[in-house]
C-alpha cells in the first residue's frame, strides 16, 4: 500500500504554503474513514501520511489527491478491515450522502458511473483539466478565456440515461473536442507545450485513477495518438472549429452536427457488443462480439445469451433481469465485472464485461460489452506482486534486524558481564555461558531460516532419502519441547499409531524442522491448556506409507480471513495479543514449502480463542532395515583415544581459532593454527610436524582454502600431499561442496563446527580396528552420505540431491570412476605383488576419493585401511586382507556404476 502513497508524495506538485492536516482541513472526511477501521499499524501509518501530506494548492489536483487517499483507504478497509463496510458501492454511496462536497466533485464523479458512462466521465474530466491548465497559462487574454469557458460549459453538459449508441457518439464527440482543443491551443501556445500538457495530464490520470479500470480510455482521446489514424482514414467529415491566425479575436464557429451511422459505430467498436432481450435472445451483435465466442454473426444471432457464459454468470444475469425494478443489488447488469472464458483451444482469456439496461429503448433490452483484458491483468498482477514483494521485503528487513539484534545484544551483554566479573563466581559464569549459548543457537536458527528461505526461493532445496527411526525422531522432539511447554504451564503429548513401523526412508532433518516449526508455534501462541502431536497412517502400498501428522493446540487461534495468509512469507497476524511475540513470519512459509517438496499438503483450521490445528501428510518409503536404533549402535571407535593426534587448523577468525583449539584440546588433540591458506601450506610443507589432519577454512585472506588444498595435493612428496584434509565452511550451497571435492578434500563440515561432527571425523581417522565401522556423523562426507552407514552401492538419487540436481556433474563423477578405477586397481595389485608398498599406499589413497565421492563408504574404508597399514611392514598381511575384501566388492561396484551411468544418461535425454 505504501507504494501508491509514496508515489503521491514524490509526485511533483506546485509548491505548497498551506499545511494540511486531518484535523484542520478535512476533519470529518478522513477521520470518518479512518474511524471505520480497527486501529492497526497500517492504518496508523496511513493516518500519519495523510496528516503530514501537503496538499497541492491547485484545487483540481488537491481533489485528485483526496480521491487517491480515499481509494487507498477504501481498498485497505475492504481487504483488511471490513468491519463496517462490505462493498465499495456501499462506502461510496455513504460518502456522497455524508460528504457531498467530495462525493459530488469532478474528481469523484467517475466512481459513480459504470461502463461507457464512466469512460465518458473520465474523458470529459481529462479535457476539462487540460483546459484549466491553459486558462492558468494565460489568464489575461480575454478571447482565450472566453473560448475556454465555452468549451468547459459544453463538456459539462452530459445528459443522463443515454442509449449505448448515444454514449458512443458522445465519446466520439469528446475525441473530436480533444483534437480541436489540441489543434486550436497548439496554435496559441505552441504545439510542444500543448503536447506536454496532454501527456502530463494523462500520466496524472494514470496515477490518480489507477484503481479505476476505465482510465485506459484516456489513450483513446489523446490527439497525438489518434490524429494520424484519423488522417489515414480520411475522415474529412469530422468538424473542427477553424482557428484563425489572429489569436486575439478567435471567431466562434457554429457547431456542425456530426453524422454518425449507428451500425458503423457498433461494428467499429473496440469491444465485443451484444444486445439481448429479457429472455436472453440475442437481437444484435458486432463481428468482434461473435469472434469472441468463435462464431459468425449469423451463428451468434441464433444462440441465446445464457448459452454463451459459464453457468454462474448466466444464472446471475437471469436473477438480475427478474429483479430489474426491485431495489436490490444487481450483480452483472449495471456493473463492470471480470469473467474468464475458455477458448476452444483451451486457452483462458479474461474479459471485462459491462452490461447495462437500455431504459430508454421501447422494449426491455440489455447491452453487453466485452473487452479482452488478459494482458492488462497480467501486467497488473505482476505489478501487484512486485509491490507485495517490496512491502514484504521491507517488513522482513525490519523484523530481521530486530530478530538478529535481540540475541546478539544478549550475547554481547553476557560476554561483557563475564569479562568484567563472571570469572570469580563459577555459578554466574555457568549461567551466563548458558545464556550466550542459548542466544547463539537462536541466532543460528534464524540464519538457517533465511538460508532455507533463499534456497526455496531459488528452487534449490532438495531432500534426502535415508533410513531413520521415526519414533525416535518424534519422541525426542516431543521430549525436548515438553520442557518448554512445562515452563509455560502447558502439557504436551505425542502419539504415533502402532501400525506405523519404526524405520522409514525419508529426510529426518526436514521432518524434524517441519515439526519443530509447528510445535514451536503451538507453544508460542498458547497461553493455557495443551498441545498434542498425533501421527497416523493414511494409506499404504508395497513400497510407501502415507502418514498424517496433526499438531493441535488450545491457543489464541487465527481469524478465519487470515488463515490462508499465514502461509505467506513474512506474514504475521496483527493482533494486540501476539504483538509481543517474536518471529520472522518465515516459519510457516518454509514449512509449507518443505511439505510441498515432499508432495504433501499442509492445512490449518482454527477458531479464535479456542485453538488451532495444523495437519499435513507426506509419504515415506518403506525401509528394508528391520530396526535402526542409533542409540544402541556399538560405538567401538569412540572407545579409542584421540590423544596425541596433531591437527593443523587453517582459520583466520580469531574467535573460531579459539573455539576450535579449545574443542580439540578438550579431546586431547594438539592443534597448531595457521592464519591463512598460505601459512598453512608453508607450515605443513616445512615437515616440522607430521599432521594427522588439516582443518581448512574455505574463506581466508591471502590464500583461500581451495588454493591451499590444491597446492598441498600437487606436492611431489607423498607425506605432504596425502594428509587428510577436512574443509570447514559456513557455505552450505552444493556448488561450494563440488569445488572442495574437486580440489581434493576428504570431508566437508559445515560451520559452525559441531563438537560431535568433529569428533566423529577424528575417531574415524584413528579407527584402525578391522572389525569396527565408523560411527554416525551428522555431517556429510564429501559425497554427502553418512560416513557410518557404510554403503556398498552408489545412490544416484542421493547424489543428485547433494549436487543440486546437477546431472552433468554426477555423470562426470561416474565417468571418472569408470575410466580410472580399473587401471588404479591393476596398479594397486601390481604394487602389492611386487612389494612396492609406498606406491601401493599412494594408489590406495587416490582410489579412496573416487569411491568416497560416490558415497561407497565401505570401499573407501578398506582402501583407507590399505593406505595406512601397508606402509608398516608388520601390518602388510592385514592390508592384504583388506585388498582381498575390496576386490570382492569392486567388480560388483563397477558393474553397478556402469548400469547407473547408462540409466542416468538415458533419463537425461
Ligand atoms: P512466526 O511464528 O515466525 O511469526 P510463522 O510463519 O511460523 O511465523 O507464523 C506466521 C503467523 O501465523 C504467526 O505470526 C501467527 O500470527 C500465526 N500462527 C502460526 N501458528 C499459530 C498457532 N498455532 N496459533 C495461532 N497463530 C498462529
PDB file of C-alpha atoms in Angstrom, residues 14 110 158 372 441 637 704 775 780:
ATOM      1  CA  UNK A  14       3.411  23.160  -7.409  1.00  0.00           C
ATOM      2  CA  UNK A 110     -16.074   8.590 -12.230  1.00  0.00           C
ATOM      3  CA  UNK A 158     -23.909  15.271 -20.187  1.00  0.00           C
ATOM      4  CA  UNK A 372     -10.295  -8.661 -23.512  1.00  0.00           C
ATOM      5  CA  UNK A 441      21.641 -21.172  18.906  1.00  0.00           C
ATOM      6  CA  UNK A 637      35.745 -46.170  17.656  1.00  0.00           C
ATOM      7  CA  UNK A 704      41.889 -19.248   0.336  1.00  0.00           C
ATOM      8  CA  UNK A 775      30.225 -44.236  13.587  1.00  0.00           C
ATOM      9  CA  UNK A 780      28.300 -35.463   5.450  1.00  0.00           C
TER      10      UNK A 780
END
